[in-house]
Each structure stands twice: as structure tokens, then as C-alpha cells.
Amino acid sequence: MGGKLPRWRSIISQLADQLNALGERLVSALAEAHDAAALESVRVRFLGRSGEVTALRRGIGSLPPAERPEAGKVVNEAVTVWERLLAATDAALQRRALDAQLDVAIDVTFPAPPARAGSLHPLRRAMEDACAYFERRGFAVVLGDEMETEYYNFDALNIPPDHPAREGLDSFYLASGLLLRTHTSPMQIRTMQAHPPPIAIVVPGKSYRRDSMDARHSPMFNQIEGLMVAPGINMGHLKGMLTGMCREVFGPNQAVRFRPSFFPFTEPSAEVDTTCPGCGGSGSLAGGGCKTCGGAGWIEIGGSGMVHPEVLRESGYDPELVSGWAFGVGIERIAMVRHDMDDIRVLFENDPRVLEQLA
Ligand code: PHE
């Protein structure tokens, strides 16, 4: 009589069988999930709100009350394991996707675009070249503040209070009687007051005037000031040094010419012209007149003169014992002539396409 006996199994072990079976199906579903979307649908099917685990949990409600806590615990343990499995699969998929992307994106043999090298700005270069000439001759390079007092910018330079340059129109006044320096000349006074003669300095730097921006003017511009004071200094020394500087920045055949002028802080005073590098001073080119100098053969680069005795006295120097020359040359002017440029704004717009050409 081979009658079948019933098989007694605890409720928990039945639940365990169900969970094991579910777990196996989950594992094989995960093995089939090859992307994030597939993985998500596996998660929804098993662990989602209306997924298989939820169905199983609902069954717990119909168990005898004594069995429920233990059953809940077993299900929770299984869910924890499965969630970890899902997270690991997710991480593996992401890694694989990234690897695939990198395989496509990086071809180490692909020619790289040429690196764009920076270069010195034409203004910086003009300034450094002009300074270098004087530095080699023992001049000190001195920098001053762009903010000045009226005393240093005007009074000490023998510019009287009724001088037109002092009217608000030409200068940018700041609070408390300060202004943006209208030239680099204030550093003449500051240097002489701080050091006894002999003195030989150049002062490169920005200056400001209330001009509207156009092809030839800018409210901010750069100058290089020169000052040399010692016993026996004369205007020939000034012309020699300016000629040397022009040869350094423009080329070996430059000449310098002085045109009588007036500055309150020099006497005599002269505008400084140098040979036009565009036409070599002839004023004409093969095709007609030289555009760089307008046919004059000369270009103006700044002002100069012998330091006024009043300025020497104001700085604590004795005009009976020492004399000196000074000049102020426009850096933009140098750069524009060097690069045959007819609009100063190009120097401030800093278009990389232009700067690359000038480098
Ligand atoms: N400071 C004068 C200007 O800016 C230039 C200058 C400097 C003239 C030194 C003479 C001596 O116009």
C-alpha cells in the first residue's frame, strides 16, 4: 500500500522556497538586461509597487498572526539582497556604457588642433623695447600711480591753475582732489624729490584724458617718460638718446627731428618727430604718397625739452648746478607706426585674430 503521506513543512520554509525561486528568476532577468531601460523594467517587475515582491508581501497578511513577523523579516532580508544586486548591475552597466563611449571618443592617433600660443600685446612689446634701450644705458625703470594729486600732475610741473589742461574737461577728477594722471610727467617730480642728482629714469605707464574714443584718440593711453638730470646735460644728449630709442623700436636708419614747441615744464621745448618707417622718410611710395605719414616723411611721437629751472627748484635741485632733459613719447603711437595701423581702437579691442597677426 503505497499511500502518500502528507509533507509537513513550516510556513517559513515554504516562503523561503518562493523567495529562492523568485530570486533565481530575478538573477536570470538581470543577466538579460543590457541597458538602463531594461534594468529599470526588471526592477519594476520584481520590486516595483505592483511587482512580485509586493504580491508576496500581501500574502503575509493571510498567515497566522504568530508567523507574520518572522515572514516579514525573511522577505525584507531577501529584498535587501536583491536591491544590492540591482545596484551592482546598474553600476556595471554604467561602467560598460562609459567604456563604450571612450572607445569611440578617444582616438589617440587623431591629429590634434594646433595649440594656440599667446603672445605679448603690441603695446606691451613697444613699451618693453623702448624701456630696454634705456635700461641697457643704466636708466632705472620707475612706475608711478595712475592716481595723482593736482600738485604733482600740474603745480609742481609749472602748470599754472588757469592752464586749460587743468579744466575739468581734459582730466578725470576723482574724489578728494585727486585725478587720473594726464601724463607720466608727475613721476619727474616724485623721483627728483626722492633722490638727489644725478638721475636717469624712464617711466612707462598709463595716462588718462577726457577725449572721446575715435581712430586717433583714447581716454586711456600709454606713455614712456624719460628724465635725465646731471651737471652739464644738454639738448644734444636728448636728441642722441631719442635717436637711439627710435632705432631700437623702428629700425637702424631712423633719424629724429625737433620742432619748437611749448610745455610749461620744459624750456626750450620741442615736439619729437622721427623718420617715417613706412616710406623711409621720403614721403612717397612706389604707388603714390605714403599713408603712414601723410606724405610728410616724418611722424610725431611725443614732446620733449630741457627741464624748466622752476621744476628743478620745486624738486629741490639747484638749476645753477644741474640741468636735464625730459621727454614723453606715446606708446600707442609707436605700436601703430610699427604695425602700420590707422585706428588706435584696434589696440584696445584685443581681437585674437588681429593679435595673432601682430605677434
Ligand atoms: N607730458 C607731456 C605730454 O604728455 C610730454 C612731455 C614730457 C613734454 C616731458 C616735455 C617733457 O604731452
Short mmCIF file of N, CA and C and ligand atoms in Angstrom, two decimals, residues 182-183 185 188 209 223 225 263 265-266 303-305 326-328, ligand 1:
data_model
loop_
_atom_site.label_atom_id
_atom_site.label_comp_id
_atom_site.label_asym_id
_atom_site.label_seq_id
_atom_site.Cartn_x
_atom_site.Cartn_y
_atom_site.Cartn_z
N THR A 182 47.30 112.90 -16.21
CA THR A 182 47.09 113.19 -17.63
C THR A 182 48.36 112.93 -18.43
N HIS A 183 49.45 112.67 -17.73
CA HIS A 183 50.71 112.30 -18.38
C HIS A 183 51.58 111.60 -17.33
N SER A 185 54.49 112.65 -16.55
CA SER A 185 55.45 113.64 -16.03
C SER A 185 55.44 113.83 -14.51
N GLN A 188 58.47 112.69 -12.78
CA GLN A 188 59.70 113.51 -12.77
C GLN A 188 59.88 114.11 -11.38
N ARG A 209 43.02 111.10 -20.38
CA ARG A 209 42.48 112.42 -20.70
C ARG A 209 41.06 112.28 -21.17
N GLN A 223 52.24 106.09 -22.07
CA GLN A 223 53.39 106.94 -22.41
C GLN A 223 54.64 106.31 -21.84
N GLU A 225 57.92 108.13 -20.21
CA GLU A 225 58.55 109.40 -19.83
C GLU A 225 60.04 109.12 -19.68
N PHE A 263 55.98 123.57 -23.62
CA PHE A 263 55.44 122.88 -22.45
C PHE A 263 55.83 123.71 -21.25
N PHE A 265 56.72 122.89 -18.44
CA PHE A 265 57.74 122.27 -17.58
C PHE A 265 59.06 122.04 -18.29
N THR A 266 59.18 122.51 -19.54
CA THR A 266 60.48 122.44 -20.23
C THR A 266 60.76 123.77 -20.92
N GLY A 303 56.58 114.73 -26.94
CA GLY A 303 57.09 116.05 -26.60
C GLY A 303 58.36 115.91 -25.77
N SER A 304 59.13 117.00 -25.73
CA SER A 304 60.40 116.91 -25.00
C SER A 304 60.92 118.32 -24.69
N GLY A 305 62.04 118.37 -24.02
CA GLY A 305 62.67 119.67 -23.77
C GLY A 305 63.65 119.59 -22.62
N ALA A 326 63.96 116.03 -20.60
CA ALA A 326 62.83 115.14 -20.34
C ALA A 326 62.08 114.94 -21.64
N PHE A 327 61.43 113.80 -21.74
CA PHE A 327 60.56 113.58 -22.90
C PHE A 327 59.37 112.74 -22.47
N GLY A 328 58.32 112.82 -23.28
CA GLY A 328 57.17 111.93 -23.09
C GLY A 328 56.73 111.45 -24.47
N1 PHE B 1 53.98 115.40 -20.65
C1 PHE B 1 53.93 115.88 -22.00
C2 PHE B 1 52.62 115.41 -22.64
O1 PHE B 1 52.06 114.46 -22.19
C3 PHE B 1 55.10 115.36 -22.80
C4 PHE B 1 56.40 115.88 -22.31
C5 PHE B 1 57.11 115.15 -21.39
C6 PHE B 1 56.94 117.06 -22.79
C7 PHE B 1 58.35 115.61 -20.92
C8 PHE B 1 58.14 117.51 -22.37
C9 PHE B 1 58.86 116.80 -21.43
O2 PHE B 1 52.20 115.96 -23.63
#
